[in-house]
XYZ file of C-alpha atoms in Angstrom:
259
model
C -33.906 -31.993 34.630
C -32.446 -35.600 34.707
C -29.370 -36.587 33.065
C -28.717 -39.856 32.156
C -25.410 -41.689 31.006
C -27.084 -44.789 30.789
C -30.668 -46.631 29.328
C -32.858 -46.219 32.143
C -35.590 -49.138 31.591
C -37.980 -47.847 34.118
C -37.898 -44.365 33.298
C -41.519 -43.021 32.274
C -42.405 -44.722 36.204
C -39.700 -42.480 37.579
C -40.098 -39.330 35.945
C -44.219 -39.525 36.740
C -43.063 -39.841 40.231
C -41.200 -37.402 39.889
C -43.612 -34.888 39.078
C -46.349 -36.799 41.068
C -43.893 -35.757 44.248
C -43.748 -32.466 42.942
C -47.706 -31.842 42.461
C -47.852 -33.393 46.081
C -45.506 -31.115 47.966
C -47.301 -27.781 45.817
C -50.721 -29.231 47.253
C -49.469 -29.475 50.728
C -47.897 -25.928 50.825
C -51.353 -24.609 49.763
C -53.165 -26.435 52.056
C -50.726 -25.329 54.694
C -51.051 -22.086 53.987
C -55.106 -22.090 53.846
C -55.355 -23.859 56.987
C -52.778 -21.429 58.923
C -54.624 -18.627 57.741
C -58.190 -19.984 57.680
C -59.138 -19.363 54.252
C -61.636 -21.986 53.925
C -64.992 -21.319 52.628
C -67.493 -24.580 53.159
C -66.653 -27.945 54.133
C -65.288 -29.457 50.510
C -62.427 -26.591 50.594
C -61.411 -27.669 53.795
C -61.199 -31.692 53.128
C -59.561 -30.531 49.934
C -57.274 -28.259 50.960
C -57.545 -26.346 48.836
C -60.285 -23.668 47.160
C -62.176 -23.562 44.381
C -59.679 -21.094 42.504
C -56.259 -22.631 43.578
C -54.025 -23.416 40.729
C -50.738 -25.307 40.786
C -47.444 -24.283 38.931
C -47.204 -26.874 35.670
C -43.910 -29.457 35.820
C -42.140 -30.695 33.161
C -39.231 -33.064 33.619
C -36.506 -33.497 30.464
C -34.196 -36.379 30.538
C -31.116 -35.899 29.182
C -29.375 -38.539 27.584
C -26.003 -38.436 26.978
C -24.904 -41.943 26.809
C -23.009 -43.334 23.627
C -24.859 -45.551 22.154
C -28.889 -44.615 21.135
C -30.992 -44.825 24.431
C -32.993 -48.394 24.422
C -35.815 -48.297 26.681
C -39.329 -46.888 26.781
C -40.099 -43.370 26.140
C -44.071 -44.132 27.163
C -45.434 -45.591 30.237
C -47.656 -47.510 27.283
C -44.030 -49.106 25.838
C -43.342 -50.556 29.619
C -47.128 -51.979 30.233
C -47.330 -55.766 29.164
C -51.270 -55.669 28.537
C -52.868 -59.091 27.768
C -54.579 -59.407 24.100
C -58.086 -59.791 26.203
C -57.622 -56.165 27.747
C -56.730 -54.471 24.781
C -59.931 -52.382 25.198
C -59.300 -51.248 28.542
C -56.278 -49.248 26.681
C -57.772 -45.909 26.609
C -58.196 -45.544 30.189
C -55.105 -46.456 31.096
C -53.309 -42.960 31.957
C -50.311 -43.016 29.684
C -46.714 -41.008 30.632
C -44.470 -39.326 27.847
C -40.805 -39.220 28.769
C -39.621 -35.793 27.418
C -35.990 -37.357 26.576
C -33.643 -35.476 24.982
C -30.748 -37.102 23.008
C -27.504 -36.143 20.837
C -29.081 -37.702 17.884
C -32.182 -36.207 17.796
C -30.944 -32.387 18.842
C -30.063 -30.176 15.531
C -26.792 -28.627 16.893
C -26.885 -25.151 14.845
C -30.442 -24.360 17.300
C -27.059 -23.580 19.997
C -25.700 -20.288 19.810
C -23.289 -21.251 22.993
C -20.660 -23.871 23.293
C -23.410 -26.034 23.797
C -23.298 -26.396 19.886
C -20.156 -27.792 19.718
C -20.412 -30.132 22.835
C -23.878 -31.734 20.674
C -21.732 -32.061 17.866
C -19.491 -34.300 19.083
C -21.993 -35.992 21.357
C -23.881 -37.234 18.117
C -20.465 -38.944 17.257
C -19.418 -40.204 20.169
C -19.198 -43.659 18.858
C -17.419 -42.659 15.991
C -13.936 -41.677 16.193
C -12.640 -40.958 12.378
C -16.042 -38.693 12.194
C -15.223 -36.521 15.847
C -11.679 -36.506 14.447
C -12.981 -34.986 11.004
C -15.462 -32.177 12.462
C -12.776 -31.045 15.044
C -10.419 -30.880 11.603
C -13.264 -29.184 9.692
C -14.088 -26.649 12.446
C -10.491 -26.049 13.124
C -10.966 -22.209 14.146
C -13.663 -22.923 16.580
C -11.566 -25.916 18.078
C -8.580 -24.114 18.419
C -9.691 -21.784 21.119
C -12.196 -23.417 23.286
C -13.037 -22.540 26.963
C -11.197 -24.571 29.524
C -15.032 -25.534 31.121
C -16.415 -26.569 27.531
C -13.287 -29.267 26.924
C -13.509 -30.526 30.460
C -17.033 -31.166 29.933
C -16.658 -32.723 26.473
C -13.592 -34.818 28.941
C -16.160 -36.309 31.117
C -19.140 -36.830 28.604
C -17.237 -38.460 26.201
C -15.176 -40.680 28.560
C -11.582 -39.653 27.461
C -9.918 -38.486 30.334
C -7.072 -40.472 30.392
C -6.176 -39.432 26.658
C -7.168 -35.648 27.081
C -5.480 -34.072 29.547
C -5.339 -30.300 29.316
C -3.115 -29.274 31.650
C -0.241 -28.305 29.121
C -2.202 -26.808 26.443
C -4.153 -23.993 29.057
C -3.209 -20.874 27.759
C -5.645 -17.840 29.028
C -8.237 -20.644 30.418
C -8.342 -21.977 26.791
C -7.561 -25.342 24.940
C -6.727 -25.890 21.760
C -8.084 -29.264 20.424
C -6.424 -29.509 17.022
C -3.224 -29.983 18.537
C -4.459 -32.178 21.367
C -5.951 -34.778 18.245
C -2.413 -35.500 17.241
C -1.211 -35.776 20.587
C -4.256 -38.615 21.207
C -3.561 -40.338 18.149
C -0.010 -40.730 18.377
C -1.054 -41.875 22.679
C -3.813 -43.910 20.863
C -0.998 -46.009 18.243
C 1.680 -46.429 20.951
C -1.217 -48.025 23.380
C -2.325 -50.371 19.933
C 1.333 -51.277 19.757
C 1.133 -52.307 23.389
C -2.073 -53.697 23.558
C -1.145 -55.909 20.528
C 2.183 -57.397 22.373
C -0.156 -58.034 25.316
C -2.491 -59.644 23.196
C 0.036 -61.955 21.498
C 1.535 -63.070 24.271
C -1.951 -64.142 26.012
C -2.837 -66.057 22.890
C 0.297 -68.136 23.205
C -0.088 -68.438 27.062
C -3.434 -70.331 25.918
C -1.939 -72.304 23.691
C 0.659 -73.861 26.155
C -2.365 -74.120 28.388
C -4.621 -76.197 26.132
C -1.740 -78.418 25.049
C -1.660 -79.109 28.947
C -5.348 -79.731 28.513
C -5.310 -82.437 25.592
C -2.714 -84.148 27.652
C -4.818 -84.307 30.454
C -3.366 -82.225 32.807
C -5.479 -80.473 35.914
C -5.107 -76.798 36.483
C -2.989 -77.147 39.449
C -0.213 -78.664 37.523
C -0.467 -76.604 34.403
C 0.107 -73.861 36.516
C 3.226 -75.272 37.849
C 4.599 -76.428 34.608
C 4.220 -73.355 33.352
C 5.116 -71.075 36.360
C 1.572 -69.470 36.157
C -0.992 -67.933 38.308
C -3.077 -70.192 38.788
C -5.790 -68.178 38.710
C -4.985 -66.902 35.167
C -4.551 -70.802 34.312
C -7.947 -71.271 35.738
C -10.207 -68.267 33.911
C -7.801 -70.037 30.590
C -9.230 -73.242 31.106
C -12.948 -72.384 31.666
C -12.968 -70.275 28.779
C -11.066 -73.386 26.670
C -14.157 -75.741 27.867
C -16.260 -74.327 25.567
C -14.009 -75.490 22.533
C -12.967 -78.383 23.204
C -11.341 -80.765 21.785
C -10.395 -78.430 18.918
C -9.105 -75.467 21.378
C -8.696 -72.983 18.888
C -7.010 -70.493 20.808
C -8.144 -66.957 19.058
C -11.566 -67.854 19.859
C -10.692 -68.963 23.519
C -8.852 -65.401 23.795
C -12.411 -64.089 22.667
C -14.461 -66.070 25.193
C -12.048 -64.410 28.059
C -12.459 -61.055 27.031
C -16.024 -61.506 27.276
C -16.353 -63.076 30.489
């Protein structure tokens, strides 16, 4: 089992290694065993190590995704090959590797018979936030009493923990969701409210800073004009470079939060 939180682009290599290491280690405790005891028959058994009739226990590997977004890379050692146009041919004996992934999306939640059902659910939807809302609404009874263990893990998967915090709403090793939703949404528009101040007032920081700018002032003494860090006057300015001579300052605010 390998569990995943992000894309991994390499992954039918390291899965087949996996299981290539696993082969490997049941091939040496046979031959280990064979050679302790002396069990070999003729000369091929013995460079083998192991005899005609020795079998080795089947591996499968399943990676589980449980990232946010739809997993992006290969799901076949074929998808990672880059094989030139010329070789084409050669395709079929090229050994191929099938990653048995296993994602939110793809997994029919009502096969569960465990919490596991509900912790798929909301894994499908983990991206959207009016639809988890909606399902924990529409499966109210089921939400209302869930095991301590199930909304920790649904805590970590989802990436909420500073929002969901069960500590006051353990009754009997249980957690009642419905009632933590309103306390999240009403956390969720007091942080918008901040978040929106904050945002405001870095959008007119910029635009003292790119007045600065047109008036061809250098970093060092915009920051002292303005009684700024300089190094927020700095990541301001390279940001601005990009739009200049216009400066329009929304889009400068974007370039920051990107960089």
């Amino acid at each position: 089992m390998e569990g995943q939180e992000k894309t991994h682009y390499a992954m039918p290599v390291r899965e087949m290694v996996y299981d290539a290491l696993s082969y490997a280690a049941q091939v040496k405790e046979i031959s280990d065993r064979r050679r302790r005891d002396k069990d070999y028959r003729d000369s091929s058994e013995f460079l083998s190590g192991l005899l005609r009739e020795d079998r080795l226990a089947p591996v499968i590997t399943i990676c589980l995704y449980y990232g946010t977004g739809e997993w992006e890379g290969p799901r076949e050692l074929y998808d990672l090959l880059d094989i030139p146009e010329e070789y084409e041919d050669m395709k079929p004996f090229m050994s191929n590797y099938k990653v048995n992934l296993v994602q939110p999306t793809d997994v029919d939640p009502e096969n569960f018979r465990t919490d596991l059902k509900l912790i798929f659910s909301l894994l499908a939807m983990s991206s959207d936030g009016m639809g988890m809302r909606k399902y924990i609404q529409e499966h109210s009874e089921e939400f209302s009493h869930i095991p301590y263990e199930t909304y920790d893990c649904l805590r970590e998967l989802l990436h909420v923990d500073k929002w969901w915090k069960a500590e006051s709403k353990i009754e009997k090793g249980e957690v009642d969701m419905c009632r933590a939703l309103e306390e999240i949404a009403e956390m969720a528009r007091q942080e918008g409210k901040t978040e929106g101040r904050e945002n405001g007032e870095q959008i007119m920081l910029i635009k003292f800073v790119t007045r600065k700018l047109l008036n061809g002032k250098q970093e060092e003494e915009i920051a002292l004009e303005l009684d700024e860090d300089r190094d927020t006057v700095t990541r301001i300015c390279r940001a601005a470079a990009k739009f200049a001579p216009e400066y329009d300052s929304e889009a400068i605010y974007r370039e920051m939060k990107k960089l």
